[in-house]
mmCIF file of C-alpha atoms in Angstrom:
data_model
loop_
_atom_site.group_PDB
_atom_site.id
_atom_site.type_symbol
_atom_site.label_atom_id
_atom_site.label_comp_id
_atom_site.label_asym_id
_atom_site.label_seq_id
_atom_site.Cartn_x
_atom_site.Cartn_y
_atom_site.Cartn_z
ATOM 1 C CA MET A 1 -14.700 -24.101 27.082
ATOM 2 C CA ASN A 2 -14.175 -21.829 30.058
ATOM 3 C CA SER A 3 -15.147 -18.521 28.433
ATOM 4 C CA LYS A 4 -18.086 -17.022 26.608
ATOM 5 C CA ARG A 5 -18.109 -16.707 22.861
ATOM 6 C CA VAL A 6 -17.861 -13.056 21.764
ATOM 7 C CA LEU A 7 -18.731 -11.970 18.228
ATOM 8 C CA ILE A 8 -17.307 -8.645 17.080
ATOM 9 C CA VAL A 9 -18.609 -7.143 13.833
ATOM 10 C CA GLY A 10 -17.610 -3.812 12.327
ATOM 11 C CA VAL A 11 -17.352 -1.982 9.028
ATOM 12 C CA VAL A 12 -14.332 0.117 8.115
ATOM 13 C CA LYS A 13 -13.877 1.541 4.626
ATOM 14 C CA GLU A 14 -10.723 2.617 2.783
ATOM 15 C CA VAL A 15 -8.256 1.660 5.529
ATOM 16 C CA GLU A 16 -5.004 -0.216 4.930
ATOM 17 C CA LEU A 17 -4.696 -3.098 7.371
ATOM 18 C CA GLN A 18 -2.109 -5.704 8.211
ATOM 19 C CA LEU A 19 -3.818 -8.831 9.461
ATOM 20 C CA SER A 20 -2.103 -11.971 10.711
ATOM 21 C CA GLY A 21 -3.577 -15.091 12.221
ATOM 22 C CA LEU A 22 -2.524 -18.215 14.080
ATOM 23 C CA ILE A 23 -4.410 -21.460 14.528
ATOM 24 C CA GLY A 24 -3.663 -23.110 17.886
ATOM 25 C CA ARG A 25 -1.944 -26.524 17.941
ATOM 26 C CA LYS A 26 -2.874 -27.636 21.451
ATOM 27 C CA GLN A 27 -6.614 -27.720 21.774
ATOM 28 C CA SER A 28 -9.401 -29.890 23.085
ATOM 29 C CA ARG A 29 -11.171 -32.353 20.836
ATOM 30 C CA ASN A 30 -13.745 -30.850 18.495
ATOM 31 C CA GLU A 31 -12.789 -27.343 19.602
ATOM 32 C CA VAL A 32 -11.361 -24.800 17.181
ATOM 33 C CA SER A 33 -9.137 -22.013 18.512
ATOM 34 C CA TYR A 34 -7.919 -18.951 16.649
ATOM 35 C CA LEU A 35 -5.659 -16.083 17.628
ATOM 36 C CA THR A 36 -5.682 -13.022 15.398
ATOM 37 C CA THR A 37 -3.906 -9.692 15.671
ATOM 38 C CA LEU A 38 -4.621 -6.490 13.810
ATOM 39 C CA LYS A 39 -1.914 -3.899 13.196
ATOM 40 C CA LEU A 40 -2.836 -0.468 11.818
ATOM 41 C CA PRO A 41 -0.148 1.458 9.931
ATOM 42 C CA PRO A 42 1.226 4.500 11.775
ATOM 43 C CA LYS A 43 -0.267 7.824 10.728
ATOM 44 C CA ARG A 44 2.079 10.051 8.786
ATOM 45 C CA LYS A 45 2.303 13.734 9.586
ATOM 46 C CA ILE A 46 2.121 16.151 6.659
ATOM 47 C CA LEU A 47 4.081 19.355 7.015
ATOM 48 C CA LYS A 48 2.007 22.538 7.248
ATOM 49 C CA GLU A 49 3.964 24.037 4.323
ATOM 50 C CA VAL A 50 3.034 21.084 2.095
ATOM 51 C CA VAL A 51 -0.658 21.335 3.007
ATOM 52 C CA GLN A 52 -0.625 25.045 2.111
ATOM 53 C CA LEU A 53 1.191 24.426 -1.189
ATOM 54 C CA LEU A 54 -0.963 21.567 -2.539
ATOM 55 C CA PRO A 55 -4.073 23.608 -3.511
ATOM 56 C CA SER A 56 -2.010 25.711 -5.935
ATOM 57 C CA PHE A 57 -1.222 22.514 -7.920
ATOM 58 C CA ARG A 58 -4.787 21.169 -7.999
ATOM 59 C CA ASP A 59 -4.990 21.640 -11.791
ATOM 60 C CA VAL A 60 -1.898 19.460 -12.397
ATOM 61 C CA MET A 61 -2.615 16.572 -10.037
ATOM 62 C CA LEU A 62 -5.201 13.941 -10.921
ATOM 63 C CA THR A 63 -7.751 13.001 -8.299
ATOM 64 C CA ASN A 64 -7.841 9.399 -9.550
ATOM 65 C CA LEU A 65 -4.890 7.714 -11.208
ATOM 66 C CA PRO A 66 -5.523 6.004 -14.571
ATOM 67 C CA LYS A 67 -5.887 2.202 -14.549
ATOM 68 C CA LYS A 68 -3.552 1.671 -17.532
ATOM 69 C CA LEU A 69 -0.720 3.344 -19.436
ATOM 70 C CA PRO A 70 -1.502 5.888 -22.157
ATOM 71 C CA PRO A 71 -1.505 4.638 -25.778
ATOM 72 C CA LYS A 72 1.657 4.751 -27.908
ATOM 73 C CA ARG A 73 2.209 8.039 -29.697
ATOM 74 C CA GLU A 74 3.714 8.863 -33.080
ATOM 75 C CA VAL A 75 6.850 10.358 -31.555
ATOM 76 C CA ASP A 76 8.848 8.042 -29.301
ATOM 77 C CA HIS A 77 11.239 10.117 -27.212
ATOM 78 C CA ARG A 78 14.699 8.739 -26.552
ATOM 79 C CA ILE A 79 17.540 9.780 -24.311
ATOM 80 C CA GLU A 80 20.654 10.210 -26.406
ATOM 81 C CA LEU A 81 23.797 8.920 -24.709
ATOM 82 C CA MET A 82 27.240 10.430 -25.095
ATOM 83 C CA SER A 83 29.519 8.614 -27.528
ATOM 84 C CA ASN A 84 31.965 6.040 -26.106
ATOM 85 C CA THR A 85 29.952 5.588 -22.922
ATOM 86 C CA GLU A 86 28.844 2.338 -21.337
ATOM 87 C CA LEU A 87 25.154 1.636 -20.819
ATOM 88 C CA PRO A 88 24.076 1.789 -17.156
ATOM 89 C CA THR A 89 22.936 -1.852 -17.010
ATOM 90 C CA ARG A 90 24.579 -2.773 -13.731
ATOM 91 C CA ALA A 91 22.877 -3.702 -10.478
ATOM 92 C CA PRO A 92 22.219 -0.621 -8.325
ATOM 93 C CA TYR A 93 24.119 -2.053 -5.354
#
């Protein structure tokens, strides 16, 4: 080997990452080589108007989403279709 071994350790919490790796094909005997890249998603800008509007809806928005669907209820709502119409069961494209 013609370079020093460098160990990088870090802790990052609650960050979405895209990680890809490649194991080298041409290498010396008994030597393992790895190449890894890390791509962070681009930051999205939130409009100032949206930031100002969100607090007024704090009572309607959940902080944490539920893990499962709510239980079945007694009343099952249906969407009534017009008579003599075809069901929209075609591919969207």
